[in-house]
């Protein structure tokens, strides 16, 4: 099971049942998913390199100590963040553990906010580690199909491909620029019975008269006859001139060429796959009916990338793999800026734009750390002051074991000011008072 977005999974290991309950309750109220373990062997059996969260463990436990648990977990996954807690302050032990790879070391008593901050920092690091692993695994894995993704639209297209590839029906593929219309057209050719013959692709937008005449000529590399028994891809057919469309009508209807000066038509065994942009209305309005209804025996739509965002990680990994293989370069580490750009960008250029983004990523040509959407800005002075005030109030209440009068006296502020700041800073004072004695022991 995977935690919801923005929720951290926390394996909490603590042999003191009261503390286990208190810490679990606090972290759960903070919006995280806690999996409690009263015994270290149970945690050791349940946690592995696939654990998508962090570990928080007491140090002093019977049997397997927190230190031993940390070392055994490190053997399973050296990048799993482990936060250790102890009531026995030992600076030398803390330094040694941090050098050995422990994420953080908290000496009891400490403020619950300190634990929460450590958990959230560790969770961000863990998320990046797992993203990098998925990126590398997907980039190096063999792709079963060039149609990458598991969205409903792509799954449906992939399922249609085998039967459609062996059919002789003409096909009209619609979609925005960069969605993979020509890729799908070429897959139809390569997967079907015509794959032993030529696939000729012609861009119909602004086709010069000389090339148009060669297309209908009795010979030449650009002649339709060169793709006899194969496939003709008519790219941007909706942008073709009226003259070109009129000539294509006769070819599509008769399956024959009538070159200039020829007395007899030349038979032509050809499958036509036409590509048209953006939407169905544009294709129907731009292609003459006699041609449209002839070549649109099957109509398909390639979905925009923004409509299948769940496929972006796999597509990005695929293109990163292609670039690193071609350039013989290692896969760079994922950064928060790159991950957030992948999540939040609208991708108007669709898969083509994503492919270019992947190449710039591999080449180190991205500069997103200050501009990527979704990245939180560095806290300003006001936020830092409020964070300091919040921590000071919570520490005072815990140190006073929930006695508000003592906490106010320790802070040296008026009672009214204290309650105003508690309200403004969103501190759960009743909950803090209930658990203050337990927190003082942590």
CSV table of C-alpha atoms in Angstrom, one decimal:
chain,number,residue,atom,x,y,z
A,1,UNK,CA,0.0,0.0,0.0
A,2,UNK,CA,1.3,3.5,-0.8
A,3,UNK,CA,0.6,6.6,1.2
A,4,UNK,CA,-1.6,9.3,-0.2
A,5,UNK,CA,0.2,12.3,-1.8
A,6,UNK,CA,1.9,14.6,0.8
A,7,UNK,CA,1.6,11.9,3.4
A,8,UNK,CA,4.7,10.2,4.8
A,9,UNK,CA,4.7,6.6,5.9
A,10,UNK,CA,6.5,6.3,9.2
A,11,UNK,CA,7.6,3.0,10.7
A,12,UNK,CA,7.7,3.9,14.4
A,13,UNK,CA,9.7,1.5,16.7
A,14,UNK,CA,9.3,2.0,20.4
A,15,UNK,CA,9.0,-0.5,23.2
A,16,UNK,CA,7.3,1.9,25.7
A,17,UNK,CA,3.6,1.4,24.8
A,18,UNK,CA,2.6,4.8,26.2
A,19,UNK,CA,5.2,6.6,24.1
A,20,UNK,CA,4.4,4.5,21.1
A,21,UNK,CA,0.7,5.6,21.4
A,22,UNK,CA,1.5,9.2,22.0
A,23,UNK,CA,4.0,9.6,19.1
A,24,UNK,CA,1.7,7.7,16.8
A,25,UNK,CA,-1.2,10.0,17.7
A,26,UNK,CA,0.8,13.1,17.2
A,27,UNK,CA,2.3,12.1,13.8
A,28,UNK,CA,-1.1,10.9,12.6
A,29,UNK,CA,-2.8,14.2,13.6
A,30,UNK,CA,0.0,15.9,11.6
A,31,UNK,CA,-1.3,14.1,8.5
A,32,UNK,CA,1.1,11.1,8.3
A,33,UNK,CA,0.6,7.4,8.1
A,34,UNK,CA,2.2,5.6,11.1
A,35,UNK,CA,2.9,1.9,11.2
A,36,UNK,CA,3.8,1.2,14.9
A,37,UNK,CA,6.1,-1.6,16.1
A,38,UNK,CA,6.5,-2.4,19.8
A,39,UNK,CA,9.4,-4.8,19.0
A,40,UNK,CA,12.4,-4.2,16.7
A,41,UNK,CA,12.4,-7.8,15.3
A,42,UNK,CA,8.8,-7.2,13.9
A,43,UNK,CA,10.0,-3.9,12.3
A,44,UNK,CA,13.0,-5.7,10.8
A,45,UNK,CA,10.9,-8.4,9.3
A,46,UNK,CA,8.4,-5.9,7.8
A,47,UNK,CA,10.8,-3.3,6.3
A,48,UNK,CA,12.8,-3.7,3.1
A,49,UNK,CA,14.3,-1.6,0.3
A,50,UNK,CA,10.7,-1.1,-1.1
A,51,UNK,CA,9.6,0.8,2.0
A,52,UNK,CA,8.4,4.1,0.7
A,53,UNK,CA,8.7,6.1,3.9
A,54,UNK,CA,11.1,6.7,6.9
A,55,UNK,CA,11.9,4.9,10.1
A,56,UNK,CA,11.8,6.4,13.6
A,57,UNK,CA,13.3,4.2,16.3
A,58,UNK,CA,14.1,4.4,20.0
A,59,UNK,CA,17.7,3.4,20.8
A,60,UNK,CA,17.4,1.6,24.2
A,61,UNK,CA,15.3,-1.4,23.6
A,62,UNK,CA,15.6,-5.0,24.8
A,63,UNK,CA,16.9,-7.6,22.4
A,64,UNK,CA,17.6,-5.8,19.2
A,65,UNK,CA,18.5,-2.2,20.0
A,66,UNK,CA,17.8,0.7,17.8
A,67,UNK,CA,21.4,0.9,16.8
A,68,UNK,CA,21.4,-2.8,15.7
A,69,UNK,CA,18.1,-2.2,13.9
A,70,UNK,CA,19.6,0.7,12.1
A,71,UNK,CA,22.6,-1.3,11.0
A,72,UNK,CA,20.5,-4.2,9.8
A,73,UNK,CA,18.2,-1.9,7.9
A,74,UNK,CA,21.2,-0.2,6.3
A,75,UNK,CA,22.3,-3.6,5.0
A,76,UNK,CA,18.9,-3.9,3.3
A,77,UNK,CA,18.8,-0.4,2.0
A,78,UNK,CA,21.7,2.1,2.6
A,79,UNK,CA,19.4,5.0,1.6
A,80,UNK,CA,16.5,4.3,4.0
A,81,UNK,CA,16.3,7.3,6.4
A,82,UNK,CA,16.4,6.2,10.0
A,83,UNK,CA,15.8,8.7,12.8
A,84,UNK,CA,17.0,7.5,16.2
A,85,UNK,CA,15.7,8.7,19.6
A,86,UNK,CA,17.3,8.2,23.0
A,87,UNK,CA,16.9,9.4,26.5
A,88,UNK,CA,20.6,8.9,27.2
A,89,UNK,CA,22.4,11.8,25.6
A,90,UNK,CA,25.7,10.6,24.2
A,91,UNK,CA,27.3,13.0,21.8
A,92,UNK,CA,30.0,10.5,20.8
A,93,UNK,CA,27.4,7.8,19.9
A,94,UNK,CA,25.3,10.4,18.0
A,95,UNK,CA,28.3,11.5,15.9
A,96,UNK,CA,29.3,8.0,15.2
A,97,UNK,CA,25.8,7.0,14.1
A,98,UNK,CA,25.4,10.1,11.9
A,99,UNK,CA,28.7,9.3,10.2
A,100,UNK,CA,27.5,5.8,9.7
A,101,UNK,CA,24.5,7.1,7.8
A,102,UNK,CA,21.7,7.7,10.3
A,103,UNK,CA,19.4,10.4,9.1
A,104,UNK,CA,19.1,12.2,12.5
A,105,UNK,CA,19.6,11.7,16.2
A,106,UNK,CA,17.2,13.2,18.7
A,107,UNK,CA,18.1,13.4,22.4
A,108,UNK,CA,15.2,13.1,24.8
A,109,UNK,CA,13.5,15.3,25.9
A,110,UNK,CA,12.9,17.1,22.6
A,111,UNK,CA,10.0,19.1,21.2
A,112,UNK,CA,7.5,17.1,19.1
A,113,UNK,CA,8.0,19.8,16.4
A,114,UNK,CA,11.7,18.7,16.2
A,115,UNK,CA,10.6,15.1,15.4
A,116,UNK,CA,8.1,16.3,12.9
A,117,UNK,CA,10.6,18.5,11.1
A,118,UNK,CA,13.1,15.7,11.0
A,119,UNK,CA,10.5,13.2,9.6
A,120,UNK,CA,9.4,15.6,6.9
A,121,UNK,CA,13.0,16.4,5.8
A,122,UNK,CA,13.7,12.7,5.7
A,123,UNK,CA,10.5,12.0,3.7
A,124,UNK,CA,11.5,14.5,1.0
A,125,UNK,CA,14.9,12.8,0.6
A,126,UNK,CA,13.3,9.3,0.5
A,127,UNK,CA,10.9,10.4,-2.2
A,128,UNK,CA,13.7,11.7,-4.3
A,129,UNK,CA,15.7,8.4,-3.8
A,130,UNK,CA,12.7,6.3,-4.9
A,131,UNK,CA,12.1,8.6,-7.9
A,132,UNK,CA,15.7,8.2,-9.0
A,133,UNK,CA,15.4,4.4,-8.6
A,134,UNK,CA,12.3,4.2,-10.7
A,135,UNK,CA,13.8,6.5,-13.3
A,136,UNK,CA,16.9,4.3,-13.7
A,137,UNK,CA,14.8,1.1,-13.7
A,138,UNK,CA,12.4,2.3,-16.3
A,139,UNK,CA,15.1,3.9,-18.4
A,140,UNK,CA,17.1,0.7,-18.7
A,141,UNK,CA,14.1,-1.7,-18.9
A,142,UNK,CA,13.1,-3.2,-22.3
A,143,UNK,CA,9.9,-1.5,-23.5
A,144,UNK,CA,7.3,-4.0,-24.7
A,145,UNK,CA,5.8,-1.4,-27.0
A,146,UNK,CA,6.7,1.9,-28.4
A,147,UNK,CA,3.3,3.1,-27.1
A,148,UNK,CA,4.5,3.8,-23.6
A,149,UNK,CA,2.1,4.3,-20.7
A,150,UNK,CA,-0.8,2.7,-18.9
A,151,UNK,CA,-3.5,5.4,-19.2
A,152,UNK,CA,-6.8,4.2,-20.5
A,153,UNK,CA,-6.3,5.9,-23.9
A,154,UNK,CA,-2.9,4.4,-24.6
A,155,UNK,CA,-4.0,1.0,-23.3
A,156,UNK,CA,-6.9,1.0,-25.8
A,157,UNK,CA,-4.7,2.1,-28.7
A,158,UNK,CA,-2.1,-0.6,-27.8
A,159,UNK,CA,-4.9,-3.3,-27.7
A,160,UNK,CA,-6.2,-2.2,-31.1
A,161,UNK,CA,-2.8,-2.2,-32.8
A,162,UNK,CA,-2.5,-6.0,-33.8
A,163,UNK,CA,-5.9,-6.3,-35.5
A,164,UNK,CA,-5.7,-2.9,-37.1
A,165,UNK,CA,-2.2,-3.4,-38.4
A,166,UNK,CA,-3.3,-6.4,-40.5
A,167,UNK,CA,-6.4,-4.7,-41.9
A,168,UNK,CA,-6.4,-2.9,-45.2
A,169,UNK,CA,-8.8,-0.2,-43.9
A,170,UNK,CA,-7.5,3.3,-44.4
A,171,UNK,CA,-7.0,5.2,-41.1
A,172,UNK,CA,-7.3,8.8,-40.0
A,173,UNK,CA,-5.3,9.7,-36.9
A,174,UNK,CA,-6.1,13.0,-35.3
A,175,UNK,CA,-4.4,14.8,-32.4
A,176,UNK,CA,-2.3,17.8,-31.4
A,177,UNK,CA,1.2,18.3,-32.6
A,178,UNK,CA,3.7,16.1,-30.8
A,179,UNK,CA,1.2,13.5,-29.6
A,180,UNK,CA,2.7,10.7,-31.6
A,181,UNK,CA,0.4,10.5,-34.7
A,182,UNK,CA,3.2,9.5,-37.1
A,183,UNK,CA,4.7,7.1,-34.5
A,184,UNK,CA,1.4,5.2,-34.4
A,185,UNK,CA,1.1,5.3,-38.2
A,186,UNK,CA,4.5,3.7,-38.5
A,187,UNK,CA,3.7,1.1,-35.9
A,188,UNK,CA,0.6,0.1,-38.0
A,189,UNK,CA,2.9,-0.4,-40.9
A,190,UNK,CA,5.6,-2.3,-39.0
A,191,UNK,CA,3.2,-4.5,-37.2
A,192,UNK,CA,1.1,-5.6,-40.2
A,193,UNK,CA,1.5,-7.6,-43.4
A,194,UNK,CA,2.7,-4.6,-45.4
A,195,UNK,CA,5.9,-4.3,-43.3
A,196,UNK,CA,8.1,-5.9,-46.0
A,197,UNK,CA,7.3,-3.0,-48.4
A,198,UNK,CA,7.9,0.7,-48.2
A,199,UNK,CA,6.3,3.2,-45.9
A,200,UNK,CA,6.2,6.5,-47.7
A,201,UNK,CA,5.5,9.6,-45.6
A,202,UNK,CA,4.5,12.9,-47.3
A,203,UNK,CA,4.0,16.2,-45.6
A,204,UNK,CA,1.0,17.7,-47.2
A,205,UNK,CA,1.3,21.2,-45.7
A,206,UNK,CA,2.6,23.6,-48.3
A,207,UNK,CA,3.8,20.8,-50.6
A,208,UNK,CA,5.6,22.4,-53.6
A,209,UNK,CA,4.1,21.8,-57.0
A,210,UNK,CA,7.2,19.9,-58.2
A,211,UNK,CA,7.1,17.4,-55.3
A,212,UNK,CA,3.3,17.1,-55.7
A,213,UNK,CA,3.8,16.2,-59.4
A,214,UNK,CA,6.5,13.7,-58.4
A,215,UNK,CA,4.1,12.1,-55.9
A,216,UNK,CA,1.7,11.3,-58.8
A,217,UNK,CA,4.5,10.4,-61.3
A,218,UNK,CA,5.1,7.0,-62.8
A,219,UNK,CA,8.5,6.7,-61.0
A,220,UNK,CA,10.9,8.3,-58.5
A,221,UNK,CA,11.6,8.0,-54.8
A,222,UNK,CA,8.7,10.4,-53.9
A,223,UNK,CA,6.2,8.6,-56.2
A,224,UNK,CA,3.4,6.7,-54.6
A,225,UNK,CA,4.4,3.8,-56.8
A,226,UNK,CA,7.5,3.4,-54.7
A,227,UNK,CA,5.3,2.3,-51.8
A,228,UNK,CA,3.2,-0.2,-53.9
A,229,UNK,CA,1.9,-2.9,-51.5
A,230,UNK,CA,3.1,-0.7,-48.6
A,231,UNK,CA,1.7,2.3,-46.7
A,232,UNK,CA,1.3,5.9,-47.6
A,233,UNK,CA,1.3,8.3,-44.7
A,234,UNK,CA,-0.3,11.7,-45.5
A,235,UNK,CA,0.9,14.0,-42.7
A,236,UNK,CA,-1.0,17.2,-42.1
A,237,UNK,CA,-3.7,16.3,-44.6
A,238,UNK,CA,-6.0,18.9,-43.2
A,239,UNK,CA,-3.4,21.5,-44.4
A,240,UNK,CA,-3.2,20.2,-47.9
A,241,UNK,CA,-4.1,22.5,-50.8
A,242,UNK,CA,-7.4,22.0,-52.6
A,243,UNK,CA,-5.5,20.9,-55.7
A,244,UNK,CA,-3.6,18.2,-53.8
A,245,UNK,CA,-6.8,17.0,-52.1
A,246,UNK,CA,-8.6,16.7,-55.4
A,247,UNK,CA,-5.9,14.6,-56.9
A,248,UNK,CA,-5.8,12.4,-53.8
A,249,UNK,CA,-9.6,11.8,-54.1
A,250,UNK,CA,-9.1,9.9,-57.4
A,251,UNK,CA,-6.2,7.9,-56.1
A,252,UNK,CA,-8.1,6.9,-52.9
A,253,UNK,CA,-11.2,5.9,-54.9
A,254,UNK,CA,-9.5,4.1,-57.8
A,255,UNK,CA,-6.4,2.8,-56.1
A,256,UNK,CA,-4.6,3.7,-59.2
A,257,UNK,CA,-2.3,6.4,-60.5
A,258,UNK,CA,-2.9,8.5,-63.6
A,259,UNK,CA,0.5,10.1,-64.4
A,260,UNK,CA,0.5,13.0,-66.8
A,261,UNK,CA,0.7,11.7,-70.4
A,262,UNK,CA,-0.3,8.1,-69.4
A,263,UNK,CA,-3.2,6.6,-71.3
A,264,UNK,CA,-3.9,3.9,-68.8
A,265,UNK,CA,-4.2,4.1,-65.0
A,266,UNK,CA,-1.5,2.2,-63.1
A,267,UNK,CA,-2.9,-0.1,-60.4
A,268,UNK,CA,-1.7,0.8,-56.9
A,269,UNK,CA,-2.0,-1.5,-53.9
A,270,UNK,CA,-1.7,1.0,-51.1
A,271,UNK,CA,-2.9,1.6,-47.6
A,272,UNK,CA,-3.5,5.2,-46.7
A,273,UNK,CA,-2.9,6.5,-43.1
A,274,UNK,CA,-3.8,10.2,-42.9
A,275,UNK,CA,-2.7,12.5,-40.0
A,276,UNK,CA,-4.7,15.6,-39.1
A,277,UNK,CA,-4.2,18.2,-36.3
A,278,UNK,CA,-5.9,19.2,-33.1
A,279,UNK,CA,-9.5,18.2,-33.3
A,280,UNK,CA,-12.2,16.4,-35.3
A,281,UNK,CA,-14.0,19.6,-36.4
A,282,UNK,CA,-10.8,20.9,-38.0
A,283,UNK,CA,-10.3,17.7,-40.0
A,284,UNK,CA,-13.9,17.6,-41.2
A,285,UNK,CA,-13.9,21.2,-42.2
A,286,UNK,CA,-10.5,21.2,-43.9
A,287,UNK,CA,-10.6,17.9,-45.8
A,288,UNK,CA,-13.0,17.7,-48.7
A,289,UNK,CA,-15.9,15.2,-48.0
A,290,UNK,CA,-15.1,12.9,-50.9
A,291,UNK,CA,-11.6,12.4,-49.5
A,292,UNK,CA,-12.5,12.6,-45.8
A,293,UNK,CA,-15.0,9.8,-45.9
A,294,UNK,CA,-12.8,7.6,-48.0
A,295,UNK,CA,-9.7,7.7,-45.9
A,296,UNK,CA,-11.5,7.9,-42.5
A,297,UNK,CA,-12.7,4.3,-42.5
A,298,UNK,CA,-11.1,4.1,-39.0
A,299,UNK,CA,-10.7,7.3,-36.9
A,300,UNK,CA,-8.3,7.4,-34.0
A,301,UNK,CA,-7.3,10.2,-31.6
A,302,UNK,CA,-3.9,10.4,-30.0
A,303,UNK,CA,-4.4,11.9,-26.5
A,304,UNK,CA,-2.7,15.1,-25.4
A,305,UNK,CA,0.0,14.5,-22.8
A,306,UNK,CA,-1.9,16.7,-20.3
A,307,UNK,CA,-4.8,14.2,-20.6
A,308,UNK,CA,-2.6,11.3,-19.6
A,309,UNK,CA,-0.4,12.7,-17.0
A,310,UNK,CA,0.0,9.3,-15.3
A,311,UNK,CA,2.1,8.3,-18.3
A,312,UNK,CA,4.7,11.1,-17.9
A,313,UNK,CA,7.1,9.3,-15.5
A,314,UNK,CA,7.4,6.3,-17.8
A,315,UNK,CA,7.7,8.4,-20.9
A,316,UNK,CA,10.3,10.6,-19.3
A,317,UNK,CA,12.3,7.5,-18.2
A,318,UNK,CA,12.1,6.1,-21.7
A,319,UNK,CA,13.4,9.2,-23.4
A,320,UNK,CA,16.1,9.6,-20.7
A,321,UNK,CA,17.2,6.0,-21.4
A,322,UNK,CA,17.3,6.7,-25.2
A,323,UNK,CA,19.5,9.8,-24.7
A,324,UNK,CA,21.9,8.2,-22.2
A,325,UNK,CA,22.4,5.2,-24.4
A,326,UNK,CA,23.0,7.4,-27.5
A,327,UNK,CA,25.4,9.8,-25.7
A,328,UNK,CA,26.9,7.1,-23.4
A,329,UNK,CA,26.2,9.2,-20.4
A,330,UNK,CA,25.1,8.3,-16.9
A,331,UNK,CA,21.5,9.1,-15.8
A,332,UNK,CA,21.6,12.3,-13.7
A,333,UNK,CA,19.9,12.3,-10.3
A,334,UNK,CA,16.4,13.6,-10.1
A,335,UNK,CA,15.9,16.9,-8.3
A,336,UNK,CA,12.8,18.4,-6.7
A,337,UNK,CA,12.7,21.1,-9.4
A,338,UNK,CA,12.7,18.5,-12.3
A,339,UNK,CA,10.1,16.4,-10.5
A,340,UNK,CA,7.8,19.3,-9.9
A,341,UNK,CA,8.2,20.5,-13.5
A,342,UNK,CA,7.2,17.0,-14.7
A,343,UNK,CA,4.2,17.1,-12.4
A,344,UNK,CA,2.8,20.6,-13.1
A,345,UNK,CA,3.9,21.7,-16.6
A,346,UNK,CA,1.1,21.7,-19.2
A,347,UNK,CA,3.2,20.2,-22.0
A,348,UNK,CA,1.7,22.1,-24.9
A,349,UNK,CA,4.3,20.4,-27.2
A,350,UNK,CA,3.2,17.0,-25.8
A,351,UNK,CA,5.6,14.0,-26.1
A,352,UNK,CA,7.9,15.8,-28.4
A,353,UNK,CA,8.4,18.5,-25.9
A,354,UNK,CA,8.9,15.9,-23.1
A,355,UNK,CA,11.6,14.2,-25.3
A,356,UNK,CA,13.5,17.5,-25.7
A,357,UNK,CA,13.2,18.1,-21.9
A,358,UNK,CA,14.6,14.7,-21.2
A,359,UNK,CA,17.6,15.4,-23.5
A,360,UNK,CA,18.3,18.7,-21.8
A,361,UNK,CA,18.0,16.9,-18.4
A,362,UNK,CA,20.7,14.4,-19.4
A,363,UNK,CA,22.9,17.2,-20.8
A,364,UNK,CA,22.6,19.3,-17.7
A,365,UNK,CA,21.0,22.2,-19.6
A,366,UNK,CA,18.0,22.7,-17.2
A,367,UNK,CA,17.8,25.6,-14.9
A,368,UNK,CA,14.6,25.0,-12.9
A,369,UNK,CA,15.6,25.3,-9.3
A,370,UNK,CA,14.3,28.9,-9.1
A,371,UNK,CA,11.5,28.7,-11.6
A,372,UNK,CA,9.8,25.3,-11.5
A,373,UNK,CA,6.1,25.4,-10.5
A,374,UNK,CA,5.2,23.7,-7.3
A,375,UNK,CA,8.4,24.4,-5.5
A,376,UNK,CA,8.0,26.3,-2.3
A,377,UNK,CA,9.9,29.5,-1.9
A,378,UNK,CA,12.5,29.9,0.8
A,379,UNK,CA,10.8,31.1,4.0
A,380,UNK,CA,11.0,34.9,4.5
A,381,UNK,CA,11.7,36.7,7.7
A,382,UNK,CA,8.0,36.6,8.9
A,383,UNK,CA,7.8,32.8,8.4
A,384,UNK,CA,11.1,32.3,10.2
A,385,UNK,CA,10.0,34.4,13.2
A,386,UNK,CA,6.7,32.6,13.4
A,387,UNK,CA,8.5,29.2,13.3
A,388,UNK,CA,10.8,30.4,16.1
A,389,UNK,CA,7.8,31.6,18.2
A,390,UNK,CA,5.9,28.4,17.6
A,391,UNK,CA,8.8,26.2,18.7
A,392,UNK,CA,9.5,28.4,21.8
A,393,UNK,CA,5.9,28.1,23.0
A,394,UNK,CA,5.7,24.4,22.5
A,395,UNK,CA,9.0,23.9,24.2
A,396,UNK,CA,7.8,26.0,27.2
A,397,UNK,CA,4.6,24.0,27.6
A,398,UNK,CA,6.4,20.7,27.4
A,399,UNK,CA,9.1,21.9,29.9
A,400,UNK,CA,6.2,23.0,32.2
A,401,UNK,CA,4.6,19.6,31.8
A,402,UNK,CA,1.4,21.2,30.6
A,403,UNK,CA,1.1,23.9,33.3
A,404,UNK,CA,0.2,26.9,31.2
A,405,UNK,CA,1.0,29.4,34.0
A,406,UNK,CA,4.5,28.1,34.3
A,407,UNK,CA,5.0,28.2,30.6
A,408,UNK,CA,3.8,31.8,30.4
A,409,UNK,CA,6.1,32.8,33.2
A,410,UNK,CA,9.1,31.1,31.5
A,411,UNK,CA,8.3,32.9,28.3
A,412,UNK,CA,8.0,36.2,30.0
A,413,UNK,CA,5.0,37.4,28.0
A,414,UNK,CA,1.5,38.6,29.1
A,415,UNK,CA,-1.2,35.8,29.3
A,416,UNK,CA,-3.3,37.6,26.6
A,417,UNK,CA,-0.3,37.7,24.2
A,418,UNK,CA,0.4,34.0,24.9
A,419,UNK,CA,-3.1,32.9,23.8
A,420,UNK,CA,-3.2,35.3,20.8
A,421,UNK,CA,0.1,33.7,19.6
A,422,UNK,CA,-1.2,30.2,20.2
A,423,UNK,CA,-4.3,31.0,18.1
A,424,UNK,CA,-2.4,32.7,15.3
A,425,UNK,CA,0.3,30.0,15.1
A,426,UNK,CA,-2.3,27.2,15.1
A,427,UNK,CA,-0.9,25.4,18.1
A,428,UNK,CA,-3.1,22.6,19.4
A,429,UNK,CA,-2.8,23.6,23.1
A,430,UNK,CA,-5.2,21.0,24.6
A,431,UNK,CA,-3.6,18.2,22.7
A,432,UNK,CA,-0.1,19.5,23.7
A,433,UNK,CA,-1.1,19.6,27.4
A,434,UNK,CA,-2.6,16.1,27.3
A,435,UNK,CA,0.7,14.6,26.0
A,436,UNK,CA,3.2,17.0,27.5
A,437,UNK,CA,4.3,14.5,30.2
A,438,UNK,CA,4.9,11.8,27.6
A,439,UNK,CA,6.7,14.2,25.3
A,440,UNK,CA,9.0,15.3,28.1
A,441,UNK,CA,10.1,11.7,28.3
A,442,UNK,CA,11.0,11.5,24.6
